Amino acid sequence: MAQLNSPLTLGELKLKNRVVMAPLTRSRATAERVPTVMMAEYYAQRASAGLIISEATVISEEANGYLNTPGLFTDAQVEGWKLVTNAVHDKEGLIVAQLWHVGRVSHPDLLNGETPVSASTVQQAGYVSLLRPKREYVVPRPLEISEIQAIVEQYKQSAIKAKQAGFDGVELHAANGYLIDQFLQSSTNQRTDLYGGSVENRARFLLEVVDALIEVWGAGRVGVHLAPRGDEHDMGDENPRETFGYALEELGKRKIAFFFTREHLDEGSISGYLKQRSNGVPYIANMKLSREDAIDLLASGKAEAVSFGKDYISNPDLYERLVGDAPLNELIFDNMIGTDVAEGYVDYPTLAELEALEPNA
């Protein structure tokens, strides 16, 4: 019976335990999207996790939708990420790079005046995250087929740079309403060409990118991040079981290392169904999991690993706290995203540090 501290093999990745640090956008890179020394400290503090999935990392400047998120498309970014991967490996941790293109979840003000791209001309409701003054999302421009192929190549080149930077693998960000998801889900894909209409066509972009990543890394070091509930960035699909079930069936044929779903547990969850369709691809569960949820998912075999996001922001030693059923630090939202200060980033204490501060400790 698997437990939090049970070792796990995900493809070619050998995890020392089954607690995974979820990708967490913190916007702490430089304006040129280069990781910093403080980012290296942040990840190293959390290296007791069985696996760290890096914050979402853009594959080109045109792929971005947020200021100061890191990239993997320049030599300087590679050197910055080396600080991070070396720091994690020095603590005997594993880290994979999450590769990202936001698609329509951007704005011309973030793209040197260019229109964001997507599968189709379907405008996202709401306002662009973190831009002030507030401004609405714009109608995106649909990608030409030649442009789609160029972006597949950008993913491949970014995967090559991830290898140069010392990562242990890559995860494709195909979730949360970003570009891959915009092609996959029916509400945002109204195309009538090879990339639209049937579920096979809508999943084509996803699978082409995965195949490109496998060319670089091998299937055993490639994961895929999905969000079947479609509850981020104004998404939705007519038949999520069919759409995501087909995607998992095809990913299973490729024998990727893992799939990760952002989907809270309730009667509407389909991640268990996706696991059945995946032909044995290991499943990492995520979203609002309690310690008890995590223990049950592992013990029952419903998931091979469990992932935590916000709890890892405020608890660098979250793995140890979960195993020992210790209390967690409270999350402080000040400075959580988009500053260059240590407060709220690398200053959360571990249990050992708290105990050292106690009188007569």
PDB file of N, CA, C and O in Angstrom, residues 255-309:
ATOM      1  N   LYS A 255       3.396   6.181 -23.782  1.00  0.00           N
ATOM      2  CA  LYS A 255       4.051   5.748 -22.538  1.00  0.00           C
ATOM      3  C   LYS A 255       4.828   6.883 -21.875  1.00  0.00           C
ATOM      4  O   LYS A 255       6.002   6.728 -21.477  1.00  0.00           O
ATOM      5  N   ILE A 256       4.173   8.053 -21.776  1.00  0.00           N
ATOM      6  CA  ILE A 256       4.815   9.179 -21.111  1.00  0.00           C
ATOM      7  C   ILE A 256       5.007   8.877 -19.626  1.00  0.00           C
ATOM      8  O   ILE A 256       4.439   7.937 -19.076  1.00  0.00           O
ATOM      9  N   ALA A 257       5.809   9.698 -18.962  1.00  0.00           N
ATOM     10  CA  ALA A 257       6.176   9.451 -17.567  1.00  0.00           C
ATOM     11  C   ALA A 257       5.005   9.622 -16.614  1.00  0.00           C
ATOM     12  O   ALA A 257       4.875   8.869 -15.640  1.00  0.00           O
ATOM     13  N   PHE A 258       4.167  10.628 -16.849  1.00  0.00           N
ATOM     14  CA  PHE A 258       3.047  10.884 -15.948  1.00  0.00           C
ATOM     15  C   PHE A 258       2.083  11.861 -16.598  1.00  0.00           C
ATOM     16  O   PHE A 258       2.424  12.572 -17.542  1.00  0.00           O
ATOM     17  N   PHE A 259       0.848  11.860 -16.075  1.00  0.00           N
ATOM     18  CA  PHE A 259      -0.051  12.976 -16.356  1.00  0.00           C
ATOM     19  C   PHE A 259      -0.527  13.546 -15.032  1.00  0.00           C
ATOM     20  O   PHE A 259      -0.616  12.851 -14.022  1.00  0.00           O
ATOM     21  N   PHE A 260      -0.803  14.825 -15.054  1.00  0.00           N
ATOM     22  CA  PHE A 260      -1.107  15.624 -13.859  1.00  0.00           C
ATOM     23  C   PHE A 260      -2.410  16.358 -14.154  1.00  0.00           C
ATOM     24  O   PHE A 260      -2.523  17.003 -15.194  1.00  0.00           O
ATOM     25  N   THR A 261      -3.404  16.233 -13.293  1.00  0.00           N
ATOM     26  CA  THR A 261      -4.641  16.986 -13.527  1.00  0.00           C
ATOM     27  C   THR A 261      -4.906  17.960 -12.392  1.00  0.00           C
ATOM     28  O   THR A 261      -4.783  17.616 -11.212  1.00  0.00           O
ATOM     29  N   ARG A 262      -5.277  19.157 -12.782  1.00  0.00           N
ATOM     30  CA  ARG A 262      -5.746  20.152 -11.829  1.00  0.00           C
ATOM     31  C   ARG A 262      -7.266  19.991 -11.752  1.00  0.00           C
ATOM     32  O   ARG A 262      -8.010  20.523 -12.559  1.00  0.00           O
ATOM     33  N   GLU A 263      -7.715  19.211 -10.758  1.00  0.00           N
ATOM     34  CA  GLU A 263      -9.145  18.923 -10.638  1.00  0.00           C
ATOM     35  C   GLU A 263      -9.455  18.522  -9.201  1.00  0.00           C
ATOM     36  O   GLU A 263      -8.980  17.491  -8.725  1.00  0.00           O
ATOM     37  N   HIS A 264     -10.267  19.344  -8.509  1.00  0.00           N
ATOM     38  CA  HIS A 264     -10.593  18.994  -7.136  1.00  0.00           C
ATOM     39  C   HIS A 264     -11.505  17.770  -7.092  1.00  0.00           C
ATOM     40  O   HIS A 264     -12.176  17.429  -8.063  1.00  0.00           O
ATOM     41  N   LEU A 265     -11.494  17.109  -5.958  1.00  0.00           N
ATOM     42  CA  LEU A 265     -12.216  15.854  -5.801  1.00  0.00           C
ATOM     43  C   LEU A 265     -13.688  16.101  -5.482  1.00  0.00           C
ATOM     44  O   LEU A 265     -14.010  16.738  -4.473  1.00  0.00           O
ATOM     45  N   ASP A 266     -14.568  15.637  -6.322  1.00  0.00           N
ATOM     46  CA  ASP A 266     -16.003  15.608  -6.029  1.00  0.00           C
ATOM     47  C   ASP A 266     -16.657  14.665  -7.018  1.00  0.00           C
ATOM     48  O   ASP A 266     -15.986  14.002  -7.818  1.00  0.00           O
ATOM     49  N   GLU A 267     -17.994  14.617  -6.990  1.00  0.00           N
ATOM     50  CA  GLU A 267     -18.687  13.661  -7.843  1.00  0.00           C
ATOM     51  C   GLU A 267     -18.519  13.967  -9.331  1.00  0.00           C
ATOM     52  O   GLU A 267     -18.743  13.100 -10.181  1.00  0.00           O
ATOM     53  N   GLY A 268     -18.117  15.188  -9.667  1.00  0.00           N
ATOM     54  CA  GLY A 268     -17.930  15.548 -11.065  1.00  0.00           C
ATOM     55  C   GLY A 268     -16.531  15.289 -11.597  1.00  0.00           C
ATOM     56  O   GLY A 268     -16.264  15.502 -12.786  1.00  0.00           O
ATOM     57  N   SER A 269     -15.625  14.809 -10.762  1.00  0.00           N
ATOM     58  CA  SER A 269     -14.242  14.578 -11.181  1.00  0.00           C
ATOM     59  C   SER A 269     -14.165  13.442 -12.202  1.00  0.00           C
ATOM     60  O   SER A 269     -14.826  12.416 -12.048  1.00  0.00           O
ATOM     61  N   ILE A 270     -13.353  13.638 -13.226  1.00  0.00           N
ATOM     62  CA  ILE A 270     -13.182  12.577 -14.232  1.00  0.00           C
ATOM     63  C   ILE A 270     -11.750  12.056 -14.283  1.00  0.00           C
ATOM     64  O   ILE A 270     -11.413  11.238 -15.140  1.00  0.00           O
ATOM     65  N   SER A 271     -10.903  12.497 -13.354  1.00  0.00           N
ATOM     66  CA  SER A 271      -9.506  12.072 -13.399  1.00  0.00           C
ATOM     67  C   SER A 271      -9.371  10.559 -13.241  1.00  0.00           C
ATOM     68  O   SER A 271      -8.485   9.940 -13.843  1.00  0.00           O
ATOM     69  N   GLY A 272     -10.235   9.954 -12.413  1.00  0.00           N
ATOM     70  CA  GLY A 272     -10.195   8.505 -12.281  1.00  0.00           C
ATOM     71  C   GLY A 272     -10.512   7.808 -13.589  1.00  0.00           C
ATOM     72  O   GLY A 272      -9.884   6.804 -13.946  1.00  0.00           O
ATOM     73  N   TYR A 273     -11.483   8.345 -14.325  1.00  0.00           N
ATOM     74  CA  TYR A 273     -11.815   7.809 -15.644  1.00  0.00           C
ATOM     75  C   TYR A 273     -10.631   7.986 -16.600  1.00  0.00           C
ATOM     76  O   TYR A 273     -10.308   7.080 -17.376  1.00  0.00           O
ATOM     77  N   LEU A 274      -9.979   9.136 -16.534  1.00  0.00           N
ATOM     78  CA  LEU A 274      -8.826   9.380 -17.402  1.00  0.00           C
ATOM     79  C   LEU A 274      -7.699   8.400 -17.086  1.00  0.00           C
ATOM     80  O   LEU A 274      -7.021   7.918 -17.992  1.00  0.00           O
ATOM     81  N   LYS A 275      -7.525   8.102 -15.815  1.00  0.00           N
ATOM     82  CA  LYS A 275      -6.504   7.126 -15.427  1.00  0.00           C
ATOM     83  C   LYS A 275      -6.794   5.765 -16.070  1.00  0.00           C
ATOM     84  O   LYS A 275      -5.885   5.083 -16.546  1.00  0.00           O
ATOM     85  N   GLN A 276      -8.059   5.394 -16.109  1.00  0.00           N
ATOM     86  CA  GLN A 276      -8.443   4.129 -16.733  1.00  0.00           C
ATOM     87  C   GLN A 276      -8.142   4.128 -18.230  1.00  0.00           C
ATOM     88  O   GLN A 276      -7.766   3.107 -18.800  1.00  0.00           O
ATOM     89  N   ARG A 277      -8.311   5.276 -18.866  1.00  0.00           N
ATOM     90  CA  ARG A 277      -8.093   5.375 -20.308  1.00  0.00           C
ATOM     91  C   ARG A 277      -6.613   5.471 -20.676  1.00  0.00           C
ATOM     92  O   ARG A 277      -6.261   5.355 -21.855  1.00  0.00           O
ATOM     93  N   SER A 278      -5.739   5.686 -19.697  1.00  0.00           N
ATOM     94  CA  SER A 278      -4.343   6.054 -19.994  1.00  0.00           C
ATOM     95  C   SER A 278      -3.407   4.876 -20.201  1.00  0.00           C
ATOM     96  O   SER A 278      -2.221   5.096 -20.434  1.00  0.00           O
ATOM     97  N   ASN A 279      -3.913   3.664 -20.089  1.00  0.00           N
ATOM     98  CA  ASN A 279      -3.074   2.485 -20.314  1.00  0.00           C
ATOM     99  C   ASN A 279      -1.870   2.462 -19.388  1.00  0.00           C
ATOM    100  O   ASN A 279      -0.743   2.156 -19.788  1.00  0.00           O
ATOM    101  N   GLY A 280      -2.121   2.814 -18.120  1.00  0.00           N
ATOM    102  CA  GLY A 280      -1.078   2.676 -17.110  1.00  0.00           C
ATOM    103  C   GLY A 280      -0.174   3.861 -16.902  1.00  0.00           C
ATOM    104  O   GLY A 280       0.798   3.766 -16.140  1.00  0.00           O
ATOM    105  N   VAL A 281      -0.446   4.995 -17.553  1.00  0.00           N
ATOM    106  CA  VAL A 281       0.376   6.184 -17.295  1.00  0.00           C
ATOM    107  C   VAL A 281       0.161   6.634 -15.844  1.00  0.00           C
ATOM    108  O   VAL A 281      -0.981   6.819 -15.418  1.00  0.00           O
ATOM    109  N   PRO A 282       1.206   6.807 -15.051  1.00  0.00           N
ATOM    110  CA  PRO A 282       1.039   7.234 -13.668  1.00  0.00           C
ATOM    111  C   PRO A 282       0.344   8.594 -13.572  1.00  0.00           C
ATOM    112  O   PRO A 282       0.560   9.483 -14.406  1.00  0.00           O
ATOM    113  N   TYR A 283      -0.470   8.719 -12.533  1.00  0.00           N
ATOM    114  CA  TYR A 283      -1.322   9.905 -12.358  1.00  0.00           C
ATOM    115  C   TYR A 283      -0.905  10.676 -11.111  1.00  0.00           C
ATOM    116  O   TYR A 283      -0.800  10.106 -10.024  1.00  0.00           O
ATOM    117  N   ILE A 284      -0.673  11.982 -11.265  1.00  0.00           N
ATOM    118  CA  ILE A 284      -0.410  12.882 -10.143  1.00  0.00           C
ATOM    119  C   ILE A 284      -1.669  13.706  -9.891  1.00  0.00           C
ATOM    120  O   ILE A 284      -2.116  14.458 -10.760  1.00  0.00           O
ATOM    121  N   ALA A 285      -2.254  13.545  -8.710  1.00  0.00           N
ATOM    122  CA  ALA A 285      -3.476  14.269  -8.342  1.00  0.00           C
ATOM    123  C   ALA A 285      -3.118  15.635  -7.769  1.00  0.00           C
ATOM    124  O   ALA A 285      -2.078  15.812  -7.136  1.00  0.00           O
ATOM    125  N   ASN A 286      -4.025  16.612  -7.971  1.00  0.00           N
ATOM    126  CA  ASN A 286      -3.759  17.983  -7.527  1.00  0.00           C
ATOM    127  C   ASN A 286      -5.070  18.727  -7.339  1.00  0.00           C
ATOM    128  O   ASN A 286      -6.075  18.393  -7.945  1.00  0.00           O
ATOM    129  N   MET A 287      -5.045  19.726  -6.516  1.00  0.00           N
ATOM    130  CA  MET A 287      -6.036  20.766  -6.306  1.00  0.00           C
ATOM    131  C   MET A 287      -6.829  20.569  -5.010  1.00  0.00           C
ATOM    132  O   MET A 287      -7.650  19.660  -4.880  1.00  0.00           O
ATOM    133  N   LYS A 288      -6.500  21.426  -4.052  1.00  0.00           N
ATOM    134  CA  LYS A 288      -7.215  21.511  -2.783  1.00  0.00           C
ATOM    135  C   LYS A 288      -7.206  20.193  -2.014  1.00  0.00           C
ATOM    136  O   LYS A 288      -8.169  19.856  -1.319  1.00  0.00           O
ATOM    137  N   LEU A 289      -6.117  19.440  -2.122  1.00  0.00           N
ATOM    138  CA  LEU A 289      -6.031  18.181  -1.398  1.00  0.00           C
ATOM    139  C   LEU A 289      -5.675  18.433   0.065  1.00  0.00           C
ATOM    140  O   LEU A 289      -4.789  19.222   0.381  1.00  0.00           O
ATOM    141  N   SER A 290      -6.370  17.738   0.953  1.00  0.00           N
ATOM    142  CA  SER A 290      -5.975  17.712   2.348  1.00  0.00           C
ATOM    143  C   SER A 290      -4.980  16.573   2.555  1.00  0.00           C
ATOM    144  O   SER A 290      -4.780  15.729   1.671  1.00  0.00           O
ATOM    145  N   ARG A 291      -4.366  16.538   3.711  1.00  0.00           N
ATOM    146  CA  ARG A 291      -3.471  15.428   4.019  1.00  0.00           C
ATOM    147  C   ARG A 291      -4.224  14.104   3.946  1.00  0.00           C
ATOM    148  O   ARG A 291      -3.716  13.118   3.402  1.00  0.00           O
ATOM    149  N   GLU A 292      -5.436  14.094   4.459  1.00  0.00           N
ATOM    150  CA  GLU A 292      -6.241  12.872   4.458  1.00  0.00           C
ATOM    151  C   GLU A 292      -6.607  12.463   3.037  1.00  0.00           C
ATOM    152  O   GLU A 292      -6.590  11.267   2.703  1.00  0.00           O
ATOM    153  N   ASP A 293      -6.940  13.440   2.190  1.00  0.00           N
ATOM    154  CA  ASP A 293      -7.213  13.139   0.778  1.00  0.00           C
ATOM    155  C   ASP A 293      -6.000  12.465   0.140  1.00  0.00           C
ATOM    156  O   ASP A 293      -6.127  11.473  -0.584  1.00  0.00           O
ATOM    157  N   ALA A 294      -4.838  13.041   0.393  1.00  0.00           N
ATOM    158  CA  ALA A 294      -3.612  12.537  -0.225  1.00  0.00           C
ATOM    159  C   ALA A 294      -3.331  11.103   0.219  1.00  0.00           C
ATOM    160  O   ALA A 294      -3.016  10.241  -0.607  1.00  0.00           O
ATOM    161  N   ILE A 295      -3.453  10.857   1.502  1.00  0.00           N
ATOM    162  CA  ILE A 295      -3.200   9.510   2.027  1.00  0.00           C
ATOM    163  C   ILE A 295      -4.171   8.511   1.418  1.00  0.00           C
ATOM    164  O   ILE A 295      -3.788   7.400   1.021  1.00  0.00           O
ATOM    165  N   ASP A 296      -5.438   8.899   1.309  1.00  0.00           N
ATOM    166  CA  ASP A 296      -6.453   7.996   0.741  1.00  0.00           C
ATOM    167  C   ASP A 296      -6.200   7.717  -0.739  1.00  0.00           C
ATOM    168  O   ASP A 296      -6.322   6.572  -1.190  1.00  0.00           O
ATOM    169  N   LEU A 297      -5.855   8.742  -1.493  1.00  0.00           N
ATOM    170  CA  LEU A 297      -5.602   8.558  -2.927  1.00  0.00           C
ATOM    171  C   LEU A 297      -4.456   7.583  -3.162  1.00  0.00           C
ATOM    172  O   LEU A 297      -4.519   6.738  -4.057  1.00  0.00           O
ATOM    173  N   LEU A 298      -3.409   7.686  -2.340  1.00  0.00           N
ATOM    174  CA  LEU A 298      -2.262   6.797  -2.503  1.00  0.00           C
ATOM    175  C   LEU A 298      -2.586   5.385  -2.031  1.00  0.00           C
ATOM    176  O   LEU A 298      -2.267   4.400  -2.707  1.00  0.00           O
ATOM    177  N   ALA A 299      -3.221   5.288  -0.878  1.00  0.00           N
ATOM    178  CA  ALA A 299      -3.513   3.967  -0.312  1.00  0.00           C
ATOM    179  C   ALA A 299      -4.469   3.173  -1.187  1.00  0.00           C
ATOM    180  O   ALA A 299      -4.347   1.944  -1.300  1.00  0.00           O
ATOM    181  N   SER A 300      -5.403   3.862  -1.828  1.00  0.00           N
ATOM    182  CA  SER A 300      -6.404   3.201  -2.664  1.00  0.00           C
ATOM    183  C   SER A 300      -5.912   2.927  -4.077  1.00  0.00           C
ATOM    184  O   SER A 300      -6.583   2.238  -4.848  1.00  0.00           O
ATOM    185  N   GLY A 301      -4.754   3.489  -4.423  1.00  0.00           N
ATOM    186  CA  GLY A 301      -4.239   3.336  -5.776  1.00  0.00           C
ATOM    187  C   GLY A 301      -4.927   4.217  -6.793  1.00  0.00           C
ATOM    188  O   GLY A 301      -4.723   4.059  -7.998  1.00  0.00           O
ATOM    189  N   LYS A 302      -5.718   5.195  -6.333  1.00  0.00           N
ATOM    190  CA  LYS A 302      -6.404   6.090  -7.259  1.00  0.00           C
ATOM    191  C   LYS A 302      -5.447   7.089  -7.893  1.00  0.00           C
ATOM    192  O   LYS A 302      -5.740   7.657  -8.939  1.00  0.00           O
ATOM    193  N   ALA A 303      -4.307   7.312  -7.252  1.00  0.00           N
ATOM    194  CA  ALA A 303      -3.257   8.168  -7.808  1.00  0.00           C
ATOM    195  C   ALA A 303      -1.917   7.601  -7.382  1.00  0.00           C
ATOM    196  O   ALA A 303      -1.788   7.012  -6.297  1.00  0.00           O
ATOM    197  N   GLU A 304      -0.922   7.766  -8.246  1.00  0.00           N
ATOM    198  CA  GLU A 304       0.427   7.309  -7.909  1.00  0.00           C
ATOM    199  C   GLU A 304       1.182   8.335  -7.072  1.00  0.00           C
ATOM    200  O   GLU A 304       2.104   7.981  -6.332  1.00  0.00           O
ATOM    201  N   ALA A 305       0.834   9.614  -7.226  1.00  0.00           N
ATOM    202  CA  ALA A 305       1.482  10.674  -6.458  1.00  0.00           C
ATOM    203  C   ALA A 305       0.461  11.777  -6.204  1.00  0.00           C
ATOM    204  O   ALA A 305      -0.578  11.854  -6.873  1.00  0.00           O
ATOM    205  N   VAL A 306       0.763  12.630  -5.242  1.00  0.00           N
ATOM    206  CA  VAL A 306      -0.131  13.726  -4.874  1.00  0.00           C
ATOM    207  C   VAL A 306       0.654  15.026  -4.906  1.00  0.00           C
ATOM    208  O   VAL A 306       1.839  15.067  -4.564  1.00  0.00           O
ATOM    209  N   SER A 307      -0.010  16.101  -5.325  1.00  0.00           N
ATOM    210  CA  SER A 307       0.685  17.365  -5.548  1.00  0.00           C
ATOM    211  C   SER A 307       0.022  18.490  -4.778  1.00  0.00           C
ATOM    212  O   SER A 307      -1.209  18.541  -4.656  1.00  0.00           O
ATOM    213  N   PHE A 308       0.847  19.396  -4.287  1.00  0.00           N
ATOM    214  CA  PHE A 308       0.368  20.538  -3.516  1.00  0.00           C
ATOM    215  C   PHE A 308       0.988  21.815  -4.070  1.00  0.00           C
ATOM    216  O   PHE A 308       2.163  21.843  -4.422  1.00  0.00           O
ATOM    217  N   GLY A 309       0.180  22.876  -4.122  1.00  0.00           N
ATOM    218  CA  GLY A 309       0.639  24.154  -4.634  1.00  0.00           C
ATOM    219  C   GLY A 309       0.833  25.180  -3.543  1.00  0.00           C
ATOM    220  O   GLY A 309       1.946  25.374  -3.035  1.00  0.00           O
TER     221      GLY A 309
END
